[in-house]
Amino acid sequence: MYNNSSLSSIVYGGIFMALTILFTYVFAIQTTFIRVDFAFIPICLYAMRFGTTKTIIMSALADIIGSNLFMPGLYFPGFTISAIASSFIYGKFLYKKTITLKKLLLMNLTIFSFVDCILNNIWLTLMYKDAATSFYIMRIVKSVLLLPIKAAILYNIYKPLRYFILKYNN
């Protein structure tokens, strides 16, 4: 039998999965090689509340479901690995931790260094060969410009929600 906390984590998982899909595929600026989205917001909020393992499951399912709903036939498992890696980093930096702007910048820099610069470029090169290499610089510039913006957005969302996140953490 499910207890209240497992039922609530399933319900919240579904809600945040839907938000992640919407922020990734509907409310995003998308080209072949560059996407600007705000999917990090629901993923980070979920990581603050439920931790690394549940966040990994939620974001992996959101990636698989979202790519099959909005880009049928274009699912590539490498990007699910990137979503898992990002979720792991979010969970380690945010779950039951004191959140500061400096910590958010470091978290986003870690994701930029490992996921954006390494993993995503590997996946794009596997998919598009030489065409992807011409967009590396543009993708890196986009990610560098978004580092402080993402940190500021998360910090400004966290501040008013801090009490509720800390109160209801498992």
Coordinates of C-alpha atoms in Angstrom, one line a residue, residues 14-92:
G14 CA 3.6 14.0 -13.0
I15 CA 2.9 17.7 -12.5
F16 CA 6.6 18.6 -12.8
M17 CA 7.1 16.2 -15.7
A18 CA 4.3 18.0 -17.6
L19 CA 5.8 21.4 -16.7
T20 CA 9.2 20.2 -17.9
I21 CA 7.8 19.0 -21.2
L22 CA 5.9 22.3 -21.7
F23 CA 9.0 24.4 -20.9
T24 CA 11.2 22.3 -23.1
Y25 CA 9.1 21.9 -26.2
V26 CA 6.2 24.4 -26.1
F27 CA 7.7 27.5 -24.5
A28 CA 11.2 27.2 -26.1
I29 CA 13.1 28.9 -28.9
Q30 CA 14.3 26.0 -31.0
T31 CA 16.7 25.6 -34.0
T32 CA 18.4 22.5 -35.2
F33 CA 21.5 23.0 -33.0
I34 CA 20.4 25.5 -30.4
R35 CA 17.5 25.6 -28.0
V36 CA 16.8 28.2 -25.4
D37 CA 14.3 26.9 -22.8
F38 CA 13.3 27.2 -19.2
A39 CA 13.0 23.5 -18.4
F40 CA 15.6 23.9 -15.7
I41 CA 13.0 25.7 -13.5
P42 CA 10.6 22.8 -12.8
I43 CA 13.5 20.3 -12.7
C44 CA 15.3 22.4 -10.1
L45 CA 12.2 23.0 -8.0
Y46 CA 11.6 19.2 -8.0
A47 CA 15.2 18.5 -7.1
M48 CA 14.9 20.9 -4.1
R49 CA 11.9 19.1 -2.8
F50 CA 12.5 15.4 -3.8
G51 CA 16.2 14.9 -4.2
T52 CA 18.5 13.3 -6.8
T53 CA 17.0 9.9 -7.5
K54 CA 13.4 11.0 -8.1
T55 CA 14.6 14.0 -10.1
I56 CA 16.6 11.7 -12.4
I57 CA 13.5 9.5 -13.0
M58 CA 11.2 12.5 -13.5
S59 CA 13.5 14.3 -16.0
A60 CA 14.4 11.1 -17.9
L61 CA 10.7 10.3 -18.4
A62 CA 9.9 13.9 -19.3
D63 CA 12.7 13.7 -22.0
I64 CA 11.4 10.4 -23.4
I65 CA 7.7 11.4 -23.4
G66 CA 8.3 14.9 -24.6
S67 CA 10.5 14.0 -27.5
N68 CA 8.1 11.3 -28.6
L69 CA 5.1 13.7 -28.3
F70 CA 6.7 16.7 -30.0
M71 CA 9.3 15.3 -32.2
P72 CA 8.1 11.8 -33.3
G73 CA 10.9 9.7 -34.8
L74 CA 13.6 12.0 -33.6
Y75 CA 14.2 10.6 -30.1
F76 CA 17.9 10.1 -29.4
P77 CA 18.9 8.4 -26.1
G78 CA 22.0 10.5 -25.7
F79 CA 19.9 13.5 -24.7
T80 CA 18.2 11.4 -22.1
I81 CA 21.6 10.7 -20.7
S82 CA 22.2 14.5 -20.7
A83 CA 18.9 15.0 -18.8
I84 CA 20.0 12.4 -16.3
A85 CA 23.4 14.0 -15.8
S86 CA 21.8 17.4 -15.3
S87 CA 19.3 16.1 -12.9
F88 CA 22.0 14.4 -10.9
I89 CA 23.9 17.7 -10.6
Y90 CA 20.7 19.6 -9.7
G91 CA 19.9 17.1 -7.0
K92 CA 23.4 17.1 -5.5

